XYZ file of C-alpha atoms in Angstrom:
730
model
C 52.997 -28.813 -87.182
C 52.934 -31.417 -85.245
C 55.588 -30.467 -83.156
C 53.877 -26.956 -82.649
C 50.776 -28.606 -81.712
C 51.998 -31.057 -79.020
C 54.029 -27.853 -77.928
C 50.708 -26.615 -77.287
C 49.229 -29.061 -75.305
C 52.509 -28.869 -72.909
C 51.831 -25.074 -72.491
C 47.784 -25.594 -71.503
C 49.198 -28.015 -69.346
C 51.553 -26.034 -67.882
C 49.249 -22.916 -67.040
C 46.273 -25.273 -65.372
C 48.506 -27.209 -63.141
C 49.510 -23.357 -62.499
C 46.389 -22.805 -61.835
C 45.963 -26.115 -59.516
C 48.331 -24.964 -57.721
C 47.235 -24.112 -53.665
C 49.030 -20.557 -52.015
C 50.888 -21.741 -49.301
C 49.748 -21.374 -45.839
C 50.814 -18.041 -45.223
C 49.344 -16.950 -48.218
C 46.110 -19.025 -47.477
C 46.300 -17.020 -43.942
C 46.984 -13.655 -45.159
C 43.668 -14.010 -47.226
C 41.452 -16.121 -44.671
C 42.954 -12.156 -42.185
C 41.991 -10.104 -45.601
C 38.624 -12.576 -45.134
C 38.259 -12.046 -41.653
C 38.704 -8.073 -41.877
C 36.446 -7.533 -44.842
C 33.237 -9.578 -42.770
C 33.576 -6.996 -39.982
C 32.216 -4.099 -42.730
C 29.224 -5.790 -43.427
C 25.602 -7.035 -42.114
C 25.343 -10.230 -40.403
C 24.456 -12.507 -42.879
C 27.483 -10.997 -45.636
C 29.827 -11.601 -42.396
C 28.230 -15.607 -42.034
C 29.915 -16.253 -45.854
C 32.810 -15.053 -45.385
C 33.738 -15.957 -42.357
C 33.279 -19.478 -44.072
C 35.409 -18.448 -47.478
C 38.057 -17.947 -44.913
C 37.770 -21.775 -43.351
C 38.024 -22.517 -46.609
C 40.340 -20.447 -47.788
C 42.494 -21.388 -43.861
C 40.630 -24.199 -42.120
C 42.484 -24.076 -39.219
C 42.835 -19.525 -38.789
C 40.798 -19.065 -35.106
C 39.991 -16.481 -35.663
C 37.577 -17.051 -38.337
C 36.066 -19.774 -36.344
C 35.435 -17.604 -33.365
C 34.344 -15.006 -35.369
C 31.594 -17.446 -37.010
C 30.944 -18.869 -33.985
C 29.504 -15.518 -32.936
C 27.294 -15.007 -35.906
C 25.843 -18.181 -36.726
C 22.416 -18.954 -35.778
C 21.934 -22.434 -34.864
C 23.946 -22.934 -31.205
C 24.982 -26.443 -31.892
C 27.213 -24.961 -34.971
C 28.348 -22.423 -32.529
C 29.892 -24.762 -29.815
C 31.159 -27.530 -32.378
C 33.742 -24.588 -34.086
C 33.801 -23.466 -30.728
C 35.591 -26.984 -29.925
C 37.354 -26.600 -33.160
C 39.136 -24.047 -31.880
C 40.163 -25.352 -28.828
C 41.426 -28.406 -30.169
C 43.351 -25.520 -31.938
C 44.440 -24.249 -29.131
C 45.133 -27.219 -27.439
C 47.333 -28.376 -30.001
C 49.872 -25.344 -30.591
C 50.037 -25.348 -26.171
C 51.089 -28.659 -26.471
C 50.851 -30.796 -23.486
C 51.715 -28.177 -21.818
C 49.093 -25.932 -20.119
C 49.510 -26.653 -16.487
C 52.814 -24.729 -16.646
C 51.870 -21.714 -18.607
C 51.670 -19.015 -18.347
C 48.239 -17.291 -18.039
C 48.596 -13.319 -18.086
C 50.573 -13.748 -22.242
C 48.329 -12.805 -24.734
C 47.757 -16.722 -26.000
C 46.812 -18.478 -23.064
C 44.778 -15.812 -22.051
C 42.930 -16.292 -25.664
C 42.841 -19.746 -24.783
C 40.952 -18.829 -21.125
C 38.463 -16.575 -23.703
C 37.630 -19.638 -25.392
C 37.150 -21.629 -22.409
C 35.161 -18.655 -21.230
C 32.561 -18.178 -24.631
C 31.694 -22.138 -24.332
C 30.297 -22.046 -21.600
C 28.810 -19.265 -22.494
C 27.185 -21.314 -25.847
C 26.695 -24.401 -23.456
C 23.877 -22.239 -21.169
C 22.575 -20.887 -24.695
C 21.916 -24.204 -24.711
C 20.548 -24.904 -20.987
C 23.341 -27.326 -20.870
C 23.328 -25.934 -17.289
C 25.530 -28.426 -15.245
C 28.491 -28.343 -18.006
C 28.441 -24.081 -17.922
C 29.030 -24.417 -14.127
C 31.884 -27.635 -14.837
C 33.133 -25.492 -17.520
C 34.496 -22.298 -15.839
C 35.015 -24.585 -12.146
C 37.827 -25.861 -15.739
C 38.695 -22.213 -16.442
C 39.422 -21.467 -12.457
C 42.029 -25.173 -12.399
C 43.676 -23.584 -14.694
C 44.216 -20.619 -13.664
C 43.752 -20.219 -10.049
C 44.950 -16.864 -8.760
C 42.096 -15.924 -12.160
C 43.871 -12.374 -13.079
C 40.852 -12.130 -15.709
C 37.940 -12.671 -12.754
C 35.911 -15.701 -13.904
C 34.760 -17.407 -10.141
C 32.564 -13.797 -10.189
C 31.113 -15.236 -13.613
C 30.059 -18.905 -11.556
C 29.649 -16.878 -8.228
C 26.904 -14.785 -10.072
C 25.323 -18.127 -12.104
C 25.665 -20.650 -9.049
C 23.255 -17.522 -7.403
C 21.398 -16.854 -10.337
C 20.406 -20.583 -10.268
C 20.246 -20.493 -7.036
C 22.161 -23.496 -6.154
C 23.808 -21.238 -2.873
C 25.590 -25.087 -1.192
C 27.909 -24.376 -4.209
C 28.797 -20.605 -3.767
C 29.051 -21.380 -0.097
C 32.133 -23.480 -1.503
C 33.281 -21.732 -3.847
C 32.639 -18.347 -1.386
C 35.288 -20.136 0.812
C 37.991 -20.689 -1.477
C 38.263 -17.249 -1.734
C 37.734 -16.201 1.444
C 40.984 -13.430 1.935
C 39.176 -12.130 -2.027
C 38.547 -7.978 -0.573
C 36.698 -7.814 -4.231
C 33.922 -5.877 -4.438
C 32.292 -8.073 -6.455
C 33.239 -10.890 -4.540
C 32.052 -9.252 -1.144
C 28.953 -8.302 -3.013
C 28.509 -11.865 -3.042
C 29.209 -13.674 0.548
C 26.772 -10.731 2.070
C 24.172 -12.213 -0.860
C 24.420 -15.720 0.009
C 24.369 -15.022 3.983
C 21.172 -12.642 3.870
C 20.298 -16.306 1.337
C 21.391 -18.439 4.451
C 21.300 -16.224 7.849
C 18.345 -13.308 6.945
C 19.665 -9.826 8.399
C 21.672 -10.983 11.660
C 25.055 -9.141 12.816
C 26.938 -11.195 10.405
C 25.100 -10.780 7.170
C 25.132 -6.997 8.528
C 29.035 -6.888 8.651
C 28.915 -8.390 5.319
C 27.577 -5.933 4.187
C 29.114 -2.837 5.334
C 31.629 -3.988 3.382
C 30.046 -4.631 0.473
C 28.275 -0.503 0.772
C 31.462 0.490 2.505
C 34.030 -0.399 -0.079
C 31.863 -0.675 -3.530
C 28.971 2.294 -2.739
C 28.774 3.697 -6.919
C 27.532 -0.104 -7.649
C 24.421 0.708 -4.781
C 21.893 2.757 -6.713
C 22.180 0.377 -9.543
C 20.896 -2.266 -7.505
C 18.266 -1.130 -5.798
C 16.557 0.678 -9.360
C 18.171 3.646 -8.846
C 19.622 4.502 -11.869
C 20.204 1.642 -14.945
C 23.074 -0.021 -15.035
C 22.103 -0.982 -19.033
C 21.526 2.522 -20.062
C 24.739 3.733 -21.027
C 26.507 2.608 -24.458
C 26.731 -1.286 -24.739
C 29.129 -1.042 -26.977
C 32.254 1.098 -24.814
C 34.954 0.040 -23.490
C 35.261 -0.788 -20.026
C 38.769 -2.016 -20.578
C 40.577 1.282 -18.718
C 37.597 1.270 -16.723
C 36.724 4.328 -13.954
C 35.001 2.814 -10.677
C 31.854 3.868 -12.184
C 31.462 2.122 -15.546
C 32.658 -0.817 -12.741
C 30.448 -0.407 -10.563
C 27.656 -0.195 -13.620
C 29.290 -3.335 -15.402
C 29.392 -4.814 -12.057
C 26.086 -4.490 -11.197
C 24.275 -6.049 -13.806
C 25.657 -9.147 -13.723
C 24.801 -9.766 -10.602
C 21.134 -8.043 -10.454
C 19.905 -10.993 -11.439
C 21.381 -12.623 -8.728
C 20.159 -9.811 -6.279
C 16.854 -9.300 -7.308
C 15.966 -13.498 -7.125
C 16.995 -13.048 -4.091
C 13.255 -12.631 -1.625
C 14.329 -9.355 0.353
C 18.093 -8.702 -0.806
C 17.195 -5.163 -2.362
C 15.182 -3.909 0.124
C 17.833 -5.025 2.470
C 20.254 -3.539 0.550
C 18.504 -0.481 0.240
C 17.375 0.091 4.524
C 21.552 -0.499 5.082
C 22.561 1.973 1.741
C 19.774 4.257 3.659
C 21.855 3.743 7.293
C 24.760 3.519 6.274
C 24.294 7.380 3.965
C 22.935 9.530 7.597
C 26.026 8.284 9.082
C 28.409 9.142 7.027
C 26.475 12.198 4.044
C 30.460 11.360 2.301
C 30.230 7.679 2.153
C 28.124 7.591 -2.174
C 29.490 10.748 -3.118
C 27.140 12.454 -5.079
C 27.058 14.638 -7.691
C 24.950 17.620 -6.957
C 22.935 18.386 -9.848
C 23.835 20.996 -11.524
C 20.942 23.314 -12.644
C 21.155 25.117 -16.386
C 22.020 28.517 -16.700
C 18.661 30.537 -16.239
C 20.004 32.492 -18.959
C 20.611 30.045 -21.201
C 16.328 28.344 -20.106
C 15.277 32.921 -20.323
C 17.158 33.065 -23.758
C 15.597 28.970 -25.282
C 12.151 29.363 -24.101
C 11.431 33.386 -24.493
C 9.820 33.876 -27.720
C 8.093 30.217 -27.416
C 6.202 31.309 -23.679
C 5.061 34.639 -26.017
C 3.903 32.408 -28.914
C 1.450 31.272 -25.716
C -2.138 31.858 -25.470
C -2.869 34.808 -22.741
C -5.246 35.173 -20.146
C -5.045 38.179 -19.030
C -7.847 38.594 -16.098
C -5.346 35.496 -14.478
C -2.956 35.657 -11.327
C -0.429 33.252 -10.183
C 0.695 34.505 -7.242
C 4.540 33.270 -6.906
C 5.760 32.058 -3.622
C 9.634 32.498 -3.087
C 10.755 31.138 0.554
C 13.992 29.008 2.513
C 12.498 26.255 3.045
C 13.212 25.959 7.189
C 16.632 26.443 6.802
C 18.518 28.894 4.042
C 19.927 25.855 2.299
C 17.561 25.109 0.857
C 13.988 27.708 -1.058
C 11.746 27.336 -3.192
C 9.205 28.349 -5.362
C 5.803 27.846 -5.326
C 3.057 29.149 -8.293
C -0.856 29.144 -7.421
C -3.174 30.544 -9.406
C -5.010 32.904 -7.200
C -9.008 32.629 -7.510
C -9.075 29.238 -8.767
C -6.695 28.208 -5.876
C -4.749 25.652 -8.432
C -1.153 24.802 -8.450
C 0.826 26.109 -10.951
C 4.052 24.258 -10.345
C 6.923 24.400 -7.563
C 10.329 24.365 -8.132
C 13.801 23.995 -5.549
C 16.687 26.382 -5.288
C 19.418 25.046 -3.821
C 20.546 28.633 -2.370
C 18.448 32.179 -2.164
C 17.479 32.257 -6.139
C 17.128 35.943 -7.704
C 15.418 37.048 -10.381
C 16.724 35.378 -13.525
C 16.581 31.743 -11.130
C 12.866 32.395 -10.585
C 11.527 34.590 -14.780
C 13.499 30.767 -16.250
C 10.968 28.505 -13.854
C 8.015 30.286 -14.635
C 9.018 30.019 -18.007
C 9.323 26.405 -17.558
C 6.358 26.710 -15.301
C 3.569 28.046 -18.241
C 4.713 25.907 -20.849
C 4.195 23.838 -18.364
C 1.493 24.434 -16.194
C 0.148 21.228 -13.144
C -3.223 22.710 -14.090
C -5.284 23.533 -17.773
C -2.673 24.237 -20.683
C 0.460 25.236 -21.313
C -0.125 29.837 -21.596
C 0.627 32.849 -19.619
C -1.082 34.445 -16.808
C -2.233 38.503 -17.048
C -0.678 38.662 -13.620
C 1.766 37.589 -11.566
C 2.406 38.477 -7.646
C 5.335 38.309 -6.168
C 5.851 37.906 -1.429
C 9.322 39.132 -2.537
C 9.513 43.009 -2.272
C 13.621 42.353 -3.771
C 12.727 39.795 -6.807
C 9.505 42.853 -8.169
C 12.145 45.364 -10.551
C 14.325 42.761 -11.568
C 10.997 40.549 -12.942
C 8.903 43.217 -14.112
C 12.096 43.850 -16.846
C 11.680 40.893 -18.451
C 7.680 39.542 -18.307
C 6.284 43.708 -19.342
C 7.441 42.910 -22.909
C 5.381 39.593 -23.261
C 2.959 41.063 -21.373
C 2.811 40.005 -18.223
C 2.179 42.514 -15.359
C 4.582 41.814 -11.922
C 3.917 42.896 -8.848
C 4.473 42.747 -4.909
C 1.228 40.772 -3.635
C -0.903 42.864 -0.880
C -1.309 39.331 0.942
C 2.741 39.913 1.319
C 3.295 40.726 4.869
C 0.405 37.613 5.555
C 1.660 34.843 3.606
C 5.386 35.820 4.983
C 3.990 35.475 8.964
C 2.317 32.840 8.061
C 4.422 30.843 6.802
C 7.121 31.781 9.703
C 3.951 31.569 12.218
C 3.523 27.506 10.853
C 7.612 26.829 11.742
C 6.985 27.733 15.006
C 5.480 25.124 17.780
C 1.837 25.749 18.481
C 1.400 28.231 21.704
C 0.503 26.936 24.954
C -2.966 28.604 25.397
C -5.961 26.307 26.529
C -7.721 25.545 24.089
C -11.324 25.945 26.583
C -10.011 29.793 26.341
C -10.770 29.738 22.087
C -14.239 31.575 21.169
C -16.590 28.383 21.629
C -18.876 29.342 18.180
C -21.548 25.828 18.752
C -23.463 26.244 15.290
C -19.889 25.326 13.812
C -19.443 22.070 12.237
C -15.905 20.265 10.980
C -15.524 16.564 9.987
C -11.986 14.647 11.012
C -10.736 12.128 9.254
C -7.714 10.125 8.237
C -6.333 7.809 5.841
C -3.577 6.291 3.147
C -4.153 8.149 0.448
C -2.513 5.727 -2.545
C 0.848 8.304 -1.992
C 4.437 5.773 -1.129
C 6.962 6.979 -0.932
C 9.737 5.423 1.761
C 11.497 5.697 5.072
C 13.977 6.911 6.727
C 15.705 2.804 6.497
C 13.799 3.633 2.099
C 11.233 0.973 3.338
C 8.398 1.587 0.666
C 5.296 3.282 3.286
C 1.808 4.988 2.767
C 1.539 7.656 4.839
C -0.992 8.520 6.920
C -2.924 12.201 6.727
C -5.413 12.791 9.371
C -7.164 16.487 7.514
C -10.025 18.218 9.542
C -11.856 20.744 6.585
C -14.985 23.838 7.913
C -17.785 22.083 5.258
C -19.592 25.915 5.782
C -16.391 27.795 4.576
C -15.075 24.738 1.913
C -12.013 24.814 3.278
C -8.827 21.982 5.200
C -8.017 24.205 8.355
C -5.497 21.864 9.677
C -3.634 18.568 7.908
C -1.041 16.117 9.486
C 1.671 13.941 7.973
C 3.340 10.673 9.557
C 4.894 7.479 8.821
C 2.908 5.211 11.222
C -1.165 4.676 11.427
C -2.664 8.080 14.065
C -2.051 7.852 17.765
C -4.053 9.934 19.962
C -1.031 12.469 20.069
C -1.239 13.108 16.543
C -4.717 13.372 17.149
C -5.245 15.857 19.092
C -1.672 17.599 17.801
C -4.215 18.252 15.059
C -6.707 18.968 16.794
C -5.191 21.595 18.365
C -3.764 22.879 15.533
C -7.212 23.490 13.581
C -8.268 25.067 17.066
C -5.420 27.618 18.328
C -3.446 27.414 13.787
C -6.189 27.432 11.801
C -5.131 27.240 7.933
C -8.172 29.801 6.768
C -9.889 32.765 9.310
C -9.649 33.425 13.322
C -8.598 30.382 15.776
C -12.160 28.841 17.244
C -13.612 26.376 18.620
C -16.509 24.565 17.361
C -19.663 22.901 18.573
C -18.924 19.762 16.918
C -16.581 17.044 15.483
C -18.171 15.054 13.227
C -15.672 11.420 12.089
C -17.225 8.743 9.207
C -16.935 5.482 11.645
C -17.448 4.149 15.902
C -13.706 3.782 16.618
C -12.707 7.635 14.892
C -15.103 8.446 18.048
C -14.131 6.195 20.611
C -10.543 7.011 19.698
C -11.069 11.467 20.350
C -14.423 11.412 22.275
C -12.183 11.952 26.095
C -9.966 15.156 24.518
C -12.964 16.456 23.054
C -15.025 16.446 25.926
C -11.649 17.536 27.777
C -12.871 20.712 25.836
C -15.949 21.681 25.568
C -16.949 19.866 21.922
C -19.274 17.562 21.119
C -18.329 14.540 18.378
C -20.734 12.747 16.307
C -20.461 10.185 13.775
C -21.939 10.691 10.276
C -20.868 10.485 6.164
C -18.505 12.968 5.679
C -19.394 14.575 1.812
C -17.428 17.920 1.783
C -13.635 15.447 3.096
C -14.385 13.716 0.038
C -14.113 16.195 -1.248
C -11.777 18.215 -1.121
C -9.625 14.514 -0.615
C -10.476 12.939 -3.983
C -10.271 16.917 -5.472
C -6.600 17.156 -3.871
C -5.912 13.339 -4.172
C -6.475 14.232 -8.565
C -3.910 17.559 -8.199
C -1.363 15.408 -7.277
C -1.954 12.700 -9.222
C -3.491 12.384 -11.826
C -5.551 10.201 -13.233
C -4.720 7.379 -11.190
C -5.173 4.059 -13.022
C -7.340 1.630 -11.282
C -6.066 -1.807 -9.637
C -6.775 -5.385 -10.120
C -9.762 -5.452 -8.335
C -10.922 -2.396 -8.872
C -11.196 -3.605 -13.066
C -15.140 -4.156 -14.280
C -15.793 -7.985 -13.581
C -12.289 -9.417 -12.554
C -12.991 -11.045 -8.620
C -11.187 -11.261 -6.178
C -10.316 -15.159 -7.317
C -8.713 -13.882 -10.440
C -5.800 -11.493 -8.551
C -5.020 -14.217 -6.656
C -4.040 -16.457 -9.543
C -2.012 -14.055 -11.269
C -0.504 -13.253 -7.654
C 0.733 -17.796 -7.717
C 1.407 -17.656 -10.986
C 3.765 -14.180 -10.385
C 5.122 -16.362 -7.144
C 5.694 -19.951 -9.342
C 7.381 -17.482 -12.511
C 9.989 -15.314 -9.657
C 10.745 -18.398 -7.906
C 11.041 -20.380 -10.343
C 14.268 -18.291 -12.088
C 13.002 -18.877 -15.607
C 13.246 -15.254 -16.266
C 17.198 -15.216 -15.417
C 17.724 -17.892 -17.164
C 16.209 -17.668 -20.612
C 18.209 -15.923 -23.088
C 16.352 -12.132 -24.445
C 16.242 -13.760 -28.012
C 14.134 -16.707 -26.749
C 10.496 -16.107 -27.816
C 7.397 -18.853 -27.350
C 4.048 -18.437 -30.163
C 1.241 -18.758 -27.286
C -2.245 -20.005 -28.561
C -5.742 -20.685 -27.012
C -8.965 -20.553 -29.235
C -10.827 -20.226 -25.856
C -9.118 -16.743 -25.102
C -7.516 -15.489 -27.932
C -8.878 -15.859 -31.697
C -5.226 -15.234 -32.594
C -1.449 -16.301 -30.976
C 0.154 -13.663 -28.587
C 3.916 -13.745 -28.692
C 5.980 -14.259 -25.315
C 9.388 -12.418 -24.198
C 10.051 -12.894 -20.761
C 11.397 -9.672 -19.130
C 15.167 -10.332 -16.589
C 17.967 -12.120 -17.759
C 20.021 -8.168 -17.934
C 18.842 -6.975 -14.152
C 16.033 -4.917 -15.219
C 12.449 -5.023 -16.740
C 11.480 -8.478 -14.032
C 7.737 -9.968 -15.971
C 7.002 -10.990 -19.178
C 5.507 -9.285 -22.422
C 1.974 -10.791 -24.014
C 2.634 -8.697 -27.783
C 0.122 -9.547 -30.767
C 2.817 -8.466 -33.918
C 5.599 -11.303 -35.083
C 7.037 -8.776 -37.720
C 7.556 -6.217 -34.733
C 8.932 -8.650 -32.291
C 11.432 -9.544 -34.641
C 12.708 -5.440 -35.860
C 13.233 -4.968 -31.729
C 14.449 -8.449 -31.203
C 16.926 -7.802 -34.983
C 18.540 -4.281 -32.888
C 17.611 -3.282 -36.080
C 18.327 0.630 -35.758
C 17.183 1.464 -38.695
C 13.327 2.047 -38.450
C 12.460 2.147 -34.763
C 8.323 1.104 -34.510
C 8.149 0.909 -30.249
C 5.724 2.490 -31.195
C 3.724 -0.017 -33.403
C 3.602 -2.204 -30.064
C 0.341 -3.854 -28.901
C -0.216 -6.711 -25.452
C 0.196 -6.844 -22.493
C 3.237 -6.768 -19.541
C 3.177 -7.910 -16.106
C 5.519 -6.202 -13.935
C 7.434 -7.641 -10.583
C 8.295 -4.449 -8.616
C 8.408 -2.253 -4.955
C 5.442 -2.740 -3.354
C 4.753 1.131 -4.034
C 4.862 0.770 -7.876
C 1.560 -1.013 -7.400
C -1.933 0.114 -6.880
C -2.608 -0.025 -3.154
C -6.068 -1.418 -4.245
C -4.306 -4.183 -4.870
C -2.371 -4.083 -1.998
C -4.628 -3.838 0.371
C -6.277 -6.902 -1.289
C -2.921 -9.347 -1.066
C -2.434 -7.730 2.677
C -6.550 -8.333 4.076
C -6.211 -12.166 2.049
C -3.184 -13.711 2.302
C -2.770 -13.748 -1.482
C 1.521 -15.230 -2.044
C 3.813 -12.491 -2.139
C 7.421 -13.972 -3.315
C 9.422 -11.358 -2.830
C 8.944 -7.341 -1.685
C 11.138 -6.048 -4.528
C 8.265 -9.001 -6.598
C 4.478 -7.599 -7.162
C 2.804 -7.933 -9.483
C 1.724 -5.391 -12.308
C -0.685 -5.574 -15.084
C -1.200 -3.004 -18.134
C -1.922 -2.908 -21.625
C 0.956 -1.712 -24.733
C -0.569 0.427 -26.423
C 1.756 1.578 -28.666
C 1.499 5.929 -29.108
C -1.599 6.100 -26.694
C 1.158 5.097 -23.927
C -0.242 2.223 -21.859
C -3.735 1.690 -20.726
C -5.535 -0.947 -17.640
C -6.320 -3.999 -18.841
C -9.985 -5.885 -19.338
C -11.220 -8.872 -17.981
C -10.527 -11.092 -21.143
C -6.818 -9.358 -21.049
C -6.072 -10.319 -17.228
C -7.313 -13.081 -17.916
C -5.027 -14.332 -20.888
C -2.359 -13.181 -18.757
C -2.592 -15.120 -15.600
C -2.883 -18.704 -18.314
C -0.433 -17.601 -19.868
C 2.198 -16.717 -16.416
C 0.923 -20.223 -15.110
C 2.079 -21.921 -18.302
C 5.430 -20.319 -19.399
C 8.027 -21.304 -15.935
C 6.094 -25.198 -17.311
C 7.103 -24.352 -20.604
C 10.230 -23.647 -19.530
C 11.471 -26.454 -17.409
C 11.396 -28.800 -20.009
C 14.011 -25.970 -22.630
C 9.881 -26.330 -24.960
C 9.574 -30.026 -25.854
C 6.312 -29.149 -23.749
C 3.573 -28.094 -26.659
C 0.362 -28.337 -24.433
C -0.027 -26.605 -21.749
C -2.900 -27.248 -19.423
C -3.671 -24.087 -17.252
C -6.547 -23.593 -14.879
C -8.578 -19.818 -14.935
C -11.478 -19.256 -13.042
C -11.643 -22.604 -12.491
C -12.145 -23.161 -16.282
C -9.270 -25.978 -17.580
C -7.896 -25.207 -20.924
C -5.077 -26.081 -22.574
C -2.383 -23.124 -23.998
C -0.022 -24.190 -27.100
C 4.113 -23.240 -27.014
C 5.995 -23.338 -29.025
C 10.021 -21.866 -29.249
C 10.861 -19.569 -31.700
C 14.457 -18.022 -32.155
C 14.364 -14.032 -32.952
């Protein structure tokens, strides 16, 4: 009995020993490999647990260290994990770092780890160490087959450490990589401005890498593409998108650089139309549009008494055709289309369907009758619109319209205006102004065109108009007057008895010519001109939001403070350094009864500015990237956006130029709107603008001390205030 008991004890001890035996190193690594592979399929919070389990099993598992470093919340812990990986990698290499082939997988992996370390150092605000880490990589691998020098160039430019950037570029003077060419041009522009040297560099950069231009100047968004796509075997377009995304902050952070690039790109495009190889936008097959839209159009309400005129014609040359559609009785535009070549009846019907569903004026509807100015389109359009209850016919005015249009393309006759019939009791109103519409000149610079307009108050119609990119000179004014007399837009040629202008200055400009034409001139109000121009502007631009200077109760001093704060925000470069998930909680009892959450925009090169949001949970949801629920429609707050001049209200631009308000750069004019969820943006009110100004002056001070400053004094409208600030990672 005792013997069996002893045997039982030995058996139990053997089992315990077996259970406590550690797996071999190979078994431990295999188990850790499995845990790491399975963790990648789990939510991030669970990944942390699984990666820690893998390290418990195999403490020297490099992949588990790196994966854990990517998902832990603490940047300090992430840095410790990466440092552990570097120690493990160096132990494997021994003392042979200098002689390694950096194209081999393991040495290349080591450089990637060092690069990851630089990223975490940047998150921690340890800027000098981050830069030194990148320099160490280049010292190990001077050939830099992986392109780490580009990352160092980008960071030096974003930090405005131009001397160090110049030194780095000096080490790669023979580098023909497009990234280096663009950075060389940027550095030269910052140092010397626009001269022959910088001009030569930007030309070389653009002609070598034209694909990047549209992303840098804002014609395309470099981050609209799938962030998950791989660039292992990227084509020129993908490489340009990736490259532009990385250097855009440094280009936007250099005053005038984007405007300079845009002007040079426009000039080179004129010299070589094939340079940018821009794809021709393909129109939808009109048969598909008609098939998909026919039932929708048939359900639209019909205005049986309404007649639309569809005028289809070549625009200046056979290379471009257009269609203008208007409501005949109301004289209102319904829509317009353009065609790369002469359209057939299918093209016309397809675009008419689009206009009926989304007319410029009024609600979606079907007219009772459509008149065409092209006889050869009538039969085909009729066959397709008849089942929808829409009649089609050739316009009785077709010949008149076609003759008038062709005549407009011809130069004015040389007939002396004094030969034209004089009607003494006819009075015209004439003025010239900028109508708040921005466009670009031939060099790509934003401009507000001037429009010279002459109206006949008796007929309440425009009889002549002329658009010019510059402030009108006497030649422009005389050309418009001659057009009104010799070839009016409505009615027969005539000389009026009087031309009325608004100001004495305007009178002086044209008085001499009018006297020579036997026409009197006077100054006074122009009520018909004003009414017509207001109507035209509304039709072209819709309901235009007021500028900041036009908001009720807002003083010019407050808007000037916004401009001053924008300069500080832009030139400080906070927007290029702050991580997207770093949110500042701001409060000030004198200005708001609840805390707001500030997000700085611009780290990825687009959307430069600042957002102030109200709902913390919505902010967390947006920043978490949770695709399960779209809460963008719940956003409430304010948005400061820095952009080019043409995006800003003309009234604000005029005030800034008149009073000499500071503007940080051609690409950094400020605009503020209120974010109103699904209802869309709206103008800010006085209290909201005061809050934005206060936060705009506080945020650079907060980030200058990396969030250590919690009570920030500011002055808004001569009132001394203190904002409370707290850094929150989301």
